[in-house]
JSON list of C-alpha atoms in Angstrom, two decimals:
[
{"chain": "A", "resi": 1, "resn": "SER", "atom": "CA", "xyz": [-1.06, -7.92, 17.96]},
{"chain": "A", "resi": 2, "resn": "GLN", "atom": "CA", "xyz": [-2.22, -8.24, 14.37]},
{"chain": "A", "resi": 3, "resn": "LYS", "atom": "CA", "xyz": [0.32, -9.88, 12.16]},
{"chain": "A", "resi": 4, "resn": "ILE", "atom": "CA", "xyz": [0.52, -10.58, 8.44]},
{"chain": "A", "resi": 5, "resn": "GLU", "atom": "CA", "xyz": [3.11, -12.90, 7.01]},
{"chain": "A", "resi": 6, "resn": "GLN", "atom": "CA", "xyz": [4.11, -13.47, 3.44]},
{"chain": "A", "resi": 7, "resn": "ASN", "atom": "CA", "xyz": [6.82, -15.74, 2.20]},
{"chain": "A", "resi": 8, "resn": "SER", "atom": "CA", "xyz": [9.84, -13.51, 2.54]},
{"chain": "A", "resi": 9, "resn": "GLU", "atom": "CA", "xyz": [11.92, -15.63, 0.21]},
{"chain": "A", "resi": 10, "resn": "ALA", "atom": "CA", "xyz": [11.85, -14.64, -3.41]},
{"chain": "A", "resi": 11, "resn": "LEU", "atom": "CA", "xyz": [9.90, -16.89, -5.73]},
{"chain": "A", "resi": 12, "resn": "ASN", "atom": "CA", "xyz": [11.59, -17.83, -8.99]},
{"chain": "A", "resi": 13, "resn": "ILE", "atom": "CA", "xyz": [9.57, -19.59, -11.65]},
{"chain": "A", "resi": 14, "resn": "GLN", "atom": "CA", "xyz": [9.72, -20.34, -15.34]},
{"chain": "A", "resi": 15, "resn": "GLU", "atom": "CA", "xyz": [7.62, -18.45, -17.83]},
{"chain": "A", "resi": 16, "resn": "GLY", "atom": "CA", "xyz": [4.29, -20.15, -18.48]},
{"chain": "A", "resi": 17, "resn": "LYS", "atom": "CA", "xyz": [4.09, -21.76, -15.04]},
{"chain": "A", "resi": 18, "resn": "THR", "atom": "CA", "xyz": [1.66, -20.79, -12.29]},
{"chain": "A", "resi": 19, "resn": "ALA", "atom": "CA", "xyz": [3.01, -18.67, -9.47]},
{"chain": "A", "resi": 20, "resn": "THR", "atom": "CA", "xyz": [1.41, -19.15, -6.05]},
{"chain": "A", "resi": 21, "resn": "LEU", "atom": "CA", "xyz": [2.01, -16.66, -3.26]},
{"chain": "A", "resi": 22, "resn": "THR", "atom": "CA", "xyz": [0.84, -17.07, 0.33]},
{"chain": "A", "resi": 23, "resn": "CYS", "atom": "CA", "xyz": [-0.46, -14.60, 2.87]},
{"chain": "A", "resi": 24, "resn": "ASN", "atom": "CA", "xyz": [-1.16, -15.70, 6.44]},
{"chain": "A", "resi": 25, "resn": "TYR", "atom": "CA", "xyz": [-2.54, -13.56, 9.22]},
{"chain": "A", "resi": 26, "resn": "THR", "atom": "CA", "xyz": [-3.09, -13.89, 12.95]},
{"chain": "A", "resi": 27, "resn": "ASN", "atom": "CA", "xyz": [-5.08, -12.14, 15.65]},
{"chain": "A", "resi": 28, "resn": "TYR", "atom": "CA", "xyz": [-7.43, -10.69, 13.12]},
{"chain": "A", "resi": 29, "resn": "SER", "atom": "CA", "xyz": [-10.73, -11.30, 11.37]},
{"chain": "A", "resi": 30, "resn": "PRO", "atom": "CA", "xyz": [-10.75, -9.01, 8.35]},
{"chain": "A", "resi": 31, "resn": "ALA", "atom": "CA", "xyz": [-13.85, -8.26, 6.35]},
{"chain": "A", "resi": 32, "resn": "TYR", "atom": "CA", "xyz": [-11.72, -8.45, 3.23]},
{"chain": "A", "resi": 33, "resn": "LEU", "atom": "CA", "xyz": [-8.22, -8.84, 1.99]},
{"chain": "A", "resi": 34, "resn": "GLN", "atom": "CA", "xyz": [-6.46, -7.06, -0.85]},
{"chain": "A", "resi": 35, "resn": "TRP", "atom": "CA", "xyz": [-3.50, -7.82, -3.09]},
{"chain": "A", "resi": 36, "resn": "TYR", "atom": "CA", "xyz": [-1.22, -5.19, -4.57]},
{"chain": "A", "resi": 37, "resn": "ARG", "atom": "CA", "xyz": [1.68, -5.23, -6.99]},
{"chain": "A", "resi": 38, "resn": "GLN", "atom": "CA", "xyz": [4.73, -3.05, -6.40]},
{"chain": "A", "resi": 39, "resn": "ASP", "atom": "CA", "xyz": [7.52, -2.47, -8.88]},
{"chain": "A", "resi": 40, "resn": "PRO", "atom": "CA", "xyz": [10.93, -1.19, -7.68]},
{"chain": "A", "resi": 41, "resn": "GLY", "atom": "CA", "xyz": [10.84, 2.49, -6.81]},
{"chain": "A", "resi": 42, "resn": "ARG", "atom": "CA", "xyz": [7.10, 2.75, -7.41]},
{"chain": "A", "resi": 43, "resn": "GLY", "atom": "CA", "xyz": [3.97, 2.85, -5.30]},
{"chain": "A", "resi": 44, "resn": "PRO", "atom": "CA", "xyz": [1.75, -0.23, -4.99]},
{"chain": "A", "resi": 45, "resn": "VAL", "atom": "CA", "xyz": [-0.95, -0.86, -7.56]},
{"chain": "A", "resi": 46, "resn": "PHE", "atom": "CA", "xyz": [-4.24, -2.45, -6.51]},
{"chain": "A", "resi": 47, "resn": "LEU", "atom": "CA", "xyz": [-4.95, -5.82, -8.10]},
{"chain": "A", "resi": 48, "resn": "LEU", "atom": "CA", "xyz": [-7.75, -7.69, -6.38]},
{"chain": "A", "resi": 49, "resn": "LEU", "atom": "CA", "xyz": [-9.99, -7.59, -3.35]},
{"chain": "A", "resi": 50, "resn": "ILE", "atom": "CA", "xyz": [-11.71, -10.62, -1.85]},
{"chain": "A", "resi": 51, "resn": "ARG", "atom": "CA", "xyz": [-14.37, -10.46, 0.85]},
{"chain": "A", "resi": 52, "resn": "GLU", "atom": "CA", "xyz": [-14.69, -12.81, 3.80]},
{"chain": "A", "resi": 53, "resn": "ASN", "atom": "CA", "xyz": [-17.77, -14.45, 2.33]},
{"chain": "A", "resi": 54, "resn": "GLU", "atom": "CA", "xyz": [-16.02, -15.14, -0.98]},
{"chain": "A", "resi": 55, "resn": "LYS", "atom": "CA", "xyz": [-13.87, -18.20, -1.37]},
{"chain": "A", "resi": 56, "resn": "GLU", "atom": "CA", "xyz": [-12.35, -17.28, -4.71]},
{"chain": "A", "resi": 57, "resn": "LYS", "atom": "CA", "xyz": [-11.98, -14.29, -7.00]},
{"chain": "A", "resi": 58, "resn": "ARG", "atom": "CA", "xyz": [-10.60, -14.12, -10.51]},
{"chain": "A", "resi": 59, "resn": "LYS", "atom": "CA", "xyz": [-9.37, -11.39, -12.80]},
{"chain": "A", "resi": 60, "resn": "GLU", "atom": "CA", "xyz": [-7.84, -12.40, -16.10]},
{"chain": "A", "resi": 61, "resn": "ARG", "atom": "CA", "xyz": [-4.78, -14.52, -15.19]},
{"chain": "A", "resi": 62, "resn": "LEU", "atom": "CA", "xyz": [-5.05, -13.73, -11.50]},
{"chain": "A", "resi": 63, "resn": "LYS", "atom": "CA", "xyz": [-6.87, -15.80, -8.90]},
{"chain": "A", "resi": 64, "resn": "VAL", "atom": "CA", "xyz": [-7.18, -15.16, -5.18]},
{"chain": "A", "resi": 65, "resn": "THR", "atom": "CA", "xyz": [-8.57, -17.50, -2.55]},
{"chain": "A", "resi": 66, "resn": "PHE", "atom": "CA", "xyz": [-9.50, -16.62, 1.01]},
{"chain": "A", "resi": 67, "resn": "ASP", "atom": "CA", "xyz": [-9.80, -19.20, 3.78]},
{"chain": "A", "resi": 68, "resn": "THR", "atom": "CA", "xyz": [-10.98, -17.50, 6.96]},
{"chain": "A", "resi": 69, "resn": "THR", "atom": "CA", "xyz": [-10.66, -20.76, 8.91]},
{"chain": "A", "resi": 70, "resn": "LEU", "atom": "CA", "xyz": [-7.00, -21.16, 8.02]},
{"chain": "A", "resi": 71, "resn": "LYS", "atom": "CA", "xyz": [-6.53, -17.37, 8.09]},
{"chain": "A", "resi": 72, "resn": "GLN", "atom": "CA", "xyz": [-4.84, -17.59, 4.75]},
{"chain": "A", "resi": 73, "resn": "SER", "atom": "CA", "xyz": [-5.06, -16.16, 1.27]},
{"chain": "A", "resi": 74, "resn": "LEU", "atom": "CA", "xyz": [-3.41, -17.60, -1.81]},
{"chain": "A", "resi": 75, "resn": "PHE", "atom": "CA", "xyz": [-2.61, -15.49, -4.85]},
{"chain": "A", "resi": 76, "resn": "HIS", "atom": "CA", "xyz": [-2.12, -17.27, -8.18]},
{"chain": "A", "resi": 77, "resn": "ILE", "atom": "CA", "xyz": [-0.79, -15.98, -11.48]},
{"chain": "A", "resi": 78, "resn": "THR", "atom": "CA", "xyz": [-1.40, -18.46, -14.26]},
{"chain": "A", "resi": 79, "resn": "ALA", "atom": "CA", "xyz": [0.60, -18.58, -17.50]},
{"chain": "A", "resi": 80, "resn": "SER", "atom": "CA", "xyz": [3.13, -16.29, -15.88]},
{"chain": "A", "resi": 81, "resn": "GLN", "atom": "CA", "xyz": [5.19, -13.88, -17.96]},
{"chain": "A", "resi": 82, "resn": "PRO", "atom": "CA", "xyz": [8.46, -12.04, -17.29]},
{"chain": "A", "resi": 83, "resn": "ALA", "atom": "CA", "xyz": [6.37, -8.84, -17.06]},
{"chain": "A", "resi": 84, "resn": "ASP", "atom": "CA", "xyz": [4.72, -10.30, -13.97]},
{"chain": "A", "resi": 85, "resn": "SER", "atom": "CA", "xyz": [8.04, -9.99, -12.11]},
{"chain": "A", "resi": 86, "resn": "ALA", "atom": "CA", "xyz": [7.45, -7.65, -9.16]},
{"chain": "A", "resi": 87, "resn": "THR", "atom": "CA", "xyz": [6.80, -7.68, -5.43]},
{"chain": "A", "resi": 88, "resn": "TYR", "atom": "CA", "xyz": [3.29, -8.67, -4.43]},
{"chain": "A", "resi": 89, "resn": "LEU", "atom": "CA", "xyz": [1.80, -7.38, -1.20]},
{"chain": "A", "resi": 90, "resn": "CYS", "atom": "CA", "xyz": [-1.24, -8.55, 0.67]},
{"chain": "A", "resi": 91, "resn": "ALA", "atom": "CA", "xyz": [-3.09, -6.13, 2.89]},
{"chain": "A", "resi": 92, "resn": "LEU", "atom": "CA", "xyz": [-5.81, -6.33, 5.49]},
{"chain": "A", "resi": 93, "resn": "LEU", "atom": "CA", "xyz": [-8.20, -3.61, 6.50]},
{"chain": "A", "resi": 94, "resn": "ARG", "atom": "CA", "xyz": [-8.02, -2.11, 9.95]},
{"chain": "A", "resi": 95, "resn": "GLY", "atom": "CA", "xyz": [-10.52, 0.37, 11.33]},
{"chain": "A", "resi": 96, "resn": "GLY", "atom": "CA", "xyz": [-10.82, 3.79, 9.72]},
{"chain": "A", "resi": 97, "resn": "GLY", "atom": "CA", "xyz": [-9.87, 2.51, 6.31]},
{"chain": "A", "resi": 98, "resn": "LYS", "atom": "CA", "xyz": [-6.30, 1.81, 7.35]},
{"chain": "A", "resi": 99, "resn": "LEU", "atom": "CA", "xyz": [-4.45, -1.04, 5.68]},
{"chain": "A", "resi": 100, "resn": "ILE", "atom": "CA", "xyz": [-1.88, -3.33, 7.24]},
{"chain": "A", "resi": 101, "resn": "PHE", "atom": "CA", "xyz": [0.56, -4.71, 4.70]},
{"chain": "A", "resi": 102, "resn": "GLY", "atom": "CA", "xyz": [2.56, -7.88, 4.65]},
{"chain": "A", "resi": 103, "resn": "GLN", "atom": "CA", "xyz": [6.24, -7.59, 3.85]},
{"chain": "A", "resi": 104, "resn": "GLY", "atom": "CA", "xyz": [5.68, -8.74, 0.29]},
{"chain": "A", "resi": 105, "resn": "THR", "atom": "CA", "xyz": [6.96, -11.59, -1.82]},
{"chain": "A", "resi": 106, "resn": "GLU", "atom": "CA", "xyz": [9.28, -10.87, -4.71]},
{"chain": "A", "resi": 107, "resn": "LEU", "atom": "CA", "xyz": [8.37, -12.83, -7.81]},
{"chain": "A", "resi": 108, "resn": "SER", "atom": "CA", "xyz": [10.81, -13.37, -10.64]},
{"chain": "A", "resi": 109, "resn": "VAL", "atom": "CA", "xyz": [9.59, -15.01, -13.85]},
{"chain": "A", "resi": 110, "resn": "LYS", "atom": "CA", "xyz": [12.38, -16.25, -16.08]},
{"chain": "A", "resi": 111, "resn": "PRO", "atom": "CA", "xyz": [11.94, -16.49, -19.86]},
{"chain": "B", "resi": 1, "resn": "GLY", "atom": "CA", "xyz": [-9.10, 4.53, -12.87]},
{"chain": "B", "resi": 2, "resn": "ALA", "atom": "CA", "xyz": [-8.22, 6.74, -9.95]},
{"chain": "B", "resi": 3, "resn": "VAL", "atom": "CA", "xyz": [-4.88, 8.50, -10.28]},
{"chain": "B", "resi": 4, "resn": "VAL", "atom": "CA", "xyz": [-2.74, 9.85, -7.47]},
{"chain": "B", "resi": 5, "resn": "SER", "atom": "CA", "xyz": [0.36, 11.91, -8.09]},
{"chain": "B", "resi": 6, "resn": "GLN", "atom": "CA", "xyz": [3.24, 12.86, -5.83]},
{"chain": "B", "resi": 7, "resn": "HIS", "atom": "CA", "xyz": [5.74, 15.64, -6.11]},
{"chain": "B", "resi": 8, "resn": "PRO", "atom": "CA", "xyz": [8.66, 15.60, -6.10]},
{"chain": "B", "resi": 9, "resn": "SER", "atom": "CA", "xyz": [9.53, 12.08, -7.17]},
{"chain": "B", "resi": 10, "resn": "TRP", "atom": "CA", "xyz": [12.90, 12.39, -5.49]},
{"chain": "B", "resi": 11, "resn": "VAL", "atom": "CA", "xyz": [14.66, 14.95, -3.34]},
{"chain": "B", "resi": 12, "resn": "ILE", "atom": "CA", "xyz": [18.09, 15.29, -1.80]},
{"chain": "B", "resi": 13, "resn": "CYS", "atom": "CA", "xyz": [18.52, 17.72, 1.07]},
{"chain": "B", "resi": 14, "resn": "LYS", "atom": "CA", "xyz": [20.99, 18.67, 3.74]},
{"chain": "B", "resi": 15, "resn": "SER", "atom": "CA", "xyz": [20.55, 17.61, 7.33]},
{"chain": "B", "resi": 16, "resn": "GLY", "atom": "CA", "xyz": [18.49, 20.11, 9.29]},
{"chain": "B", "resi": 17, "resn": "THR", "atom": "CA", "xyz": [16.42, 21.38, 6.41]},
{"chain": "B", "resi": 18, "resn": "SER", "atom": "CA", "xyz": [12.70, 20.79, 5.86]},
{"chain": "B", "resi": 19, "resn": "VAL", "atom": "CA", "xyz": [11.20, 19.05, 2.88]},
{"chain": "B", "resi": 20, "resn": "LYS", "atom": "CA", "xyz": [7.62, 19.21, 1.66]},
{"chain": "B", "resi": 21, "resn": "ILE", "atom": "CA", "xyz": [6.02, 16.38, -0.32]},
{"chain": "B", "resi": 22, "resn": "GLU", "atom": "CA", "xyz": [2.72, 16.84, -2.13]},
{"chain": "B", "resi": 23, "resn": "CYS", "atom": "CA", "xyz": [0.10, 14.19, -2.79]},
{"chain": "B", "resi": 24, "resn": "ARG", "atom": "CA", "xyz": [-2.74, 14.90, -5.21]},
{"chain": "B", "resi": 25, "resn": "SER", "atom": "CA", "xyz": [-5.76, 12.91, -6.28]},
{"chain": "B", "resi": 26, "resn": "LEU", "atom": "CA", "xyz": [-6.15, 13.89, -9.92]},
{"chain": "B", "resi": 27, "resn": "ASP", "atom": "CA", "xyz": [-9.57, 12.62, -10.91]},
{"chain": "B", "resi": 28, "resn": "PHE", "atom": "CA", "xyz": [-11.48, 12.14, -7.69]},
{"chain": "B", "resi": 29, "resn": "GLN", "atom": "CA", "xyz": [-11.98, 13.82, -4.36]},
{"chain": "B", "resi": 30, "resn": "ALA", "atom": "CA", "xyz": [-10.37, 12.17, -1.38]},
{"chain": "B", "resi": 31, "resn": "THR", "atom": "CA", "xyz": [-11.47, 13.11, 2.09]},
{"chain": "B", "resi": 32, "resn": "THR", "atom": "CA", "xyz": [-8.94, 10.68, 3.50]},
{"chain": "B", "resi": 33, "resn": "MET", "atom": "CA", "xyz": [-5.35, 10.19, 2.43]},
{"chain": "B", "resi": 34, "resn": "PHE", "atom": "CA", "xyz": [-2.65, 8.12, 4.05]},
{"chain": "B", "resi": 35, "resn": "TRP", "atom": "CA", "xyz": [1.09, 8.56, 4.33]},
{"chain": "B", "resi": 36, "resn": "TYR", "atom": "CA", "xyz": [3.43, 5.58, 4.41]},
{"chain": "B", "resi": 37, "resn": "ARG", "atom": "CA", "xyz": [7.15, 5.11, 4.73]},
{"chain": "B", "resi": 38, "resn": "GLN", "atom": "CA", "xyz": [9.00, 2.21, 3.20]},
{"chain": "B", "resi": 39, "resn": "PHE", "atom": "CA", "xyz": [12.59, 1.20, 3.87]},
{"chain": "B", "resi": 40, "resn": "PRO", "atom": "CA", "xyz": [14.46, -1.04, 1.41]},
{"chain": "B", "resi": 41, "resn": "LYS", "atom": "CA", "xyz": [13.15, -4.61, 1.27]},
{"chain": "B", "resi": 42, "resn": "GLN", "atom": "CA", "xyz": [10.53, -3.81, 3.88]},
{"chain": "B", "resi": 43, "resn": "SER", "atom": "CA", "xyz": [6.81, -3.34, 3.74]},
{"chain": "B", "resi": 44, "resn": "LEU", "atom": "CA", "xyz": [4.87, -0.13, 3.83]},
{"chain": "B", "resi": 45, "resn": "MET", "atom": "CA", "xyz": [4.49, 1.28, 7.31]},
{"chain": "B", "resi": 46, "resn": "LEU", "atom": "CA", "xyz": [1.57, 3.59, 7.90]},
{"chain": "B", "resi": 47, "resn": "MET", "atom": "CA", "xyz": [2.68, 6.90, 9.38]},
{"chain": "B", "resi": 48, "resn": "ALA", "atom": "CA", "xyz": [-0.52, 8.90, 9.56]},
{"chain": "B", "resi": 49, "resn": "THR", "atom": "CA", "xyz": [-4.03, 9.42, 8.31]},
{"chain": "B", "resi": 50, "resn": "SER", "atom": "CA", "xyz": [-4.73, 12.75, 6.68]},
{"chain": "B", "resi": 51, "resn": "ASN", "atom": "CA", "xyz": [-8.32, 13.97, 6.89]},
{"chain": "B", "resi": 52, "resn": "GLU", "atom": "CA", "xyz": [-9.53, 16.93, 4.87]},
{"chain": "B", "resi": 53, "resn": "GLY", "atom": "CA", "xyz": [-10.37, 19.85, 7.10]},
{"chain": "B", "resi": 54, "resn": "SER", "atom": "CA", "xyz": [-9.17, 18.29, 10.34]},
{"chain": "B", "resi": 55, "resn": "LYS", "atom": "CA", "xyz": [-5.99, 17.31, 12.08]},
{"chain": "B", "resi": 56, "resn": "ALA", "atom": "CA", "xyz": [-4.07, 14.28, 10.96]},
{"chain": "B", "resi": 57, "resn": "THR", "atom": "CA", "xyz": [-3.95, 11.22, 13.18]},
{"chain": "B", "resi": 58, "resn": "TYR", "atom": "CA", "xyz": [-0.56, 9.66, 13.66]},
{"chain": "B", "resi": 59, "resn": "GLU", "atom": "CA", "xyz": [0.41, 6.05, 14.23]},
{"chain": "B", "resi": 60, "resn": "GLN", "atom": "CA", "xyz": [2.15, 5.12, 17.43]},
{"chain": "B", "resi": 61, "resn": "GLY", "atom": "CA", "xyz": [5.80, 6.07, 17.38]},
{"chain": "B", "resi": 62, "resn": "VAL", "atom": "CA", "xyz": [5.49, 8.70, 14.64]},
{"chain": "B", "resi": 63, "resn": "GLU", "atom": "CA", "xyz": [6.45, 12.19, 15.77]},
{"chain": "B", "resi": 64, "resn": "LYS", "atom": "CA", "xyz": [3.70, 14.59, 14.74]},
{"chain": "B", "resi": 65, "resn": "ASP", "atom": "CA", "xyz": [5.93, 17.63, 15.20]},
{"chain": "B", "resi": 66, "resn": "LYS", "atom": "CA", "xyz": [8.50, 16.18, 12.86]},
{"chain": "B", "resi": 67, "resn": "PHE", "atom": "CA", "xyz": [6.13, 14.98, 10.16]},
{"chain": "B", "resi": 68, "resn": "LEU", "atom": "CA", "xyz": [3.66, 17.77, 9.58]},
{"chain": "B", "resi": 69, "resn": "ILE", "atom": "CA", "xyz": [0.60, 16.87, 7.55]},
{"chain": "B", "resi": 70, "resn": "ASN", "atom": "CA", "xyz": [-1.84, 19.29, 5.98]},
{"chain": "B", "resi": 71, "resn": "HIS", "atom": "CA", "xyz": [-4.95, 18.27, 4.02]},
{"chain": "B", "resi": 72, "resn": "ALA", "atom": "CA", "xyz": [-6.25, 21.64, 2.93]},
{"chain": "B", "resi": 73, "resn": "SER", "atom": "CA", "xyz": [-8.44, 20.48, 0.07]},
{"chain": "B", "resi": 74, "resn": "LEU", "atom": "CA", "xyz": [-10.18, 17.36, -1.17]},
{"chain": "B", "resi": 75, "resn": "THR", "atom": "CA", "xyz": [-7.42, 16.74, -3.70]},
{"chain": "B", "resi": 76, "resn": "LEU", "atom": "CA", "xyz": [-4.24, 17.71, -1.89]},
{"chain": "B", "resi": 77, "resn": "SER", "atom": "CA", "xyz": [-2.37, 16.51, 1.17]},
{"chain": "B", "resi": 78, "resn": "THR", "atom": "CA", "xyz": [1.15, 17.56, 2.05]},
{"chain": "B", "resi": 79, "resn": "LEU", "atom": "CA", "xyz": [3.77, 15.96, 4.26]},
{"chain": "B", "resi": 80, "resn": "THR", "atom": "CA", "xyz": [6.57, 18.15, 5.57]},
{"chain": "B", "resi": 81, "resn": "VAL", "atom": "CA", "xyz": [9.59, 16.46, 7.08]},
{"chain": "B", "resi": 82, "resn": "THR", "atom": "CA", "xyz": [10.98, 19.08, 9.42]},
{"chain": "B", "resi": 83, "resn": "SER", "atom": "CA", "xyz": [14.63, 19.27, 10.42]},
{"chain": "B", "resi": 84, "resn": "ALA", "atom": "CA", "xyz": [15.39, 16.19, 8.37]},
{"chain": "B", "resi": 85, "resn": "HIS", "atom": "CA", "xyz": [18.20, 13.87, 9.40]},
{"chain": "B", "resi": 86, "resn": "PRO", "atom": "CA", "xyz": [19.88, 11.01, 7.55]},
{"chain": "B", "resi": 87, "resn": "GLU", "atom": "CA", "xyz": [17.71, 8.47, 9.38]},
{"chain": "B", "resi": 88, "resn": "ASP", "atom": "CA", "xyz": [14.67, 10.08, 7.75]},
{"chain": "B", "resi": 89, "resn": "SER", "atom": "CA", "xyz": [15.94, 8.98, 4.35]},
{"chain": "B", "resi": 90, "resn": "SER", "atom": "CA", "xyz": [13.31, 6.67, 2.99]},
{"chain": "B", "resi": 91, "resn": "PHE", "atom": "CA", "xyz": [10.67, 6.14, 0.32]},
{"chain": "B", "resi": 92, "resn": "TYR", "atom": "CA", "xyz": [7.52, 8.08, 1.22]},
{"chain": "B", "resi": 93, "resn": "ILE", "atom": "CA", "xyz": [4.27, 7.00, -0.39]},
{"chain": "B", "resi": 94, "resn": "CYS", "atom": "CA", "xyz": [0.83, 8.53, -0.13]},
{"chain": "B", "resi": 95, "resn": "SER", "atom": "CA", "xyz": [-2.50, 6.96, -0.93]},
{"chain": "B", "resi": 96, "resn": "ALA", "atom": "CA", "xyz": [-6.02, 8.22, -1.36]},
{"chain": "B", "resi": 97, "resn": "ARG", "atom": "CA", "xyz": [-8.95, 6.25, -0.08]},
{"chain": "B", "resi": 98, "resn": "ASP", "atom": "CA", "xyz": [-11.61, 5.13, -2.50]},
{"chain": "B", "resi": 99, "resn": "PRO", "atom": "CA", "xyz": [-14.48, 7.43, -1.63]},
{"chain": "B", "resi": 100, "resn": "PRO", "atom": "CA", "xyz": [-17.42, 5.66, -0.03]},
{"chain": "B", "resi": 101, "resn": "TYR", "atom": "CA", "xyz": [-20.61, 5.33, -2.01]},
{"chain": "B", "resi": 102, "resn": "GLY", "atom": "CA", "xyz": [-24.03, 5.25, -0.52]},
{"chain": "B", "resi": 103, "resn": "GLY", "atom": "CA", "xyz": [-27.65, 5.04, -1.47]},
{"chain": "B", "resi": 104, "resn": "HIS", "atom": "CA", "xyz": [-27.03, 2.97, -4.56]},
{"chain": "B", "resi": 105, "resn": "GLY", "atom": "CA", "xyz": [-26.54, -0.45, -3.05]},
{"chain": "B", "resi": 106, "resn": "GLU", "atom": "CA", "xyz": [-22.79, -0.10, -3.21]},
{"chain": "B", "resi": 107, "resn": "THR", "atom": "CA", "xyz": [-20.33, 0.17, -0.37]},
{"chain": "B", "resi": 108, "resn": "SER", "atom": "CA", "xyz": [-16.80, 1.37, -0.29]},
{"chain": "B", "resi": 109, "resn": "THR", "atom": "CA", "xyz": [-14.26, -1.35, -0.82]},
{"chain": "B", "resi": 110, "resn": "ASP", "atom": "CA", "xyz": [-11.72, 0.78, 1.03]},
{"chain": "B", "resi": 111, "resn": "THR", "atom": "CA", "xyz": [-9.36, 0.35, -1.86]},
{"chain": "B", "resi": 112, "resn": "GLN", "atom": "CA", "xyz": [-6.48, 2.75, -1.71]},
{"chain": "B", "resi": 113, "resn": "TYR", "atom": "CA", "xyz": [-4.88, 4.30, -4.76]},
{"chain": "B", "resi": 114, "resn": "PHE", "atom": "CA", "xyz": [-1.22, 4.96, -4.28]},
{"chain": "B", "resi": 115, "resn": "GLY", "atom": "CA", "xyz": [1.03, 7.68, -5.55]},
{"chain": "B", "resi": 116, "resn": "PRO", "atom": "CA", "xyz": [4.30, 6.81, -7.25]},
{"chain": "B", "resi": 117, "resn": "GLY", "atom": "CA", "xyz": [6.32, 7.63, -4.14]},
{"chain": "B", "resi": 118, "resn": "THR", "atom": "CA", "xyz": [9.00, 10.16, -3.21]},
{"chain": "B", "resi": 119, "resn": "ARG", "atom": "CA", "xyz": [12.55, 9.09, -2.55]},
{"chain": "B", "resi": 120, "resn": "LEU", "atom": "CA", "xyz": [14.03, 11.31, 0.18]},
{"chain": "B", "resi": 121, "resn": "THR", "atom": "CA", "xyz": [17.77, 11.32, 0.77]},
{"chain": "B", "resi": 122, "resn": "VAL", "atom": "CA", "xyz": [19.11, 13.40, 3.63]},
{"chain": "B", "resi": 123, "resn": "LEU", "atom": "CA", "xyz": [22.84, 14.06, 3.53]}
]
């Protein structure tokens, strides 16, 4: 069955450093992959989408890479700030517009 | 950007009662909405797909008679948890699918815009 794995352990980093989150998937060949941010008690917020024919995508301090050979996406936040603290979810598209989500990685940026 | 609202944001009810949750797309029309459930420290689990003007399709293991979904208009989908029990306590989140474009060289990215969620507590 299709499986998405994110690092379940929380990631703690110092302000100003680059945070790198990992998303691995198996038994799947998605046309694209998405990253969302979720704050406690809130719904997810869309951040970035990367297509299978794109190796890298950037948006301000965010960068996403997509390696379809490794079946892996990396999500980077450069010059991280305490306001970046949240849970980050990766999601893959199933048929009919349905998304499968990873379990999320909790990021904590310390001042 | 696209905005999706949910109402109520939280609800507490007694076991055996029914609770209705509304999901609205405020600035776009959504022919497809999705309902998710999220338990603490876990990911979003898709419950069902709500299609405007037709019956919802449910994921495996989700009881359609317990979780009634109605998508009566292009901007509103409702989820009714019938005869709620404590194990139904969870965070319910809806999303609206980015409407597909056509004829202009663009394709839908299938981005979903999520509501803020509804915290249901069944006593």
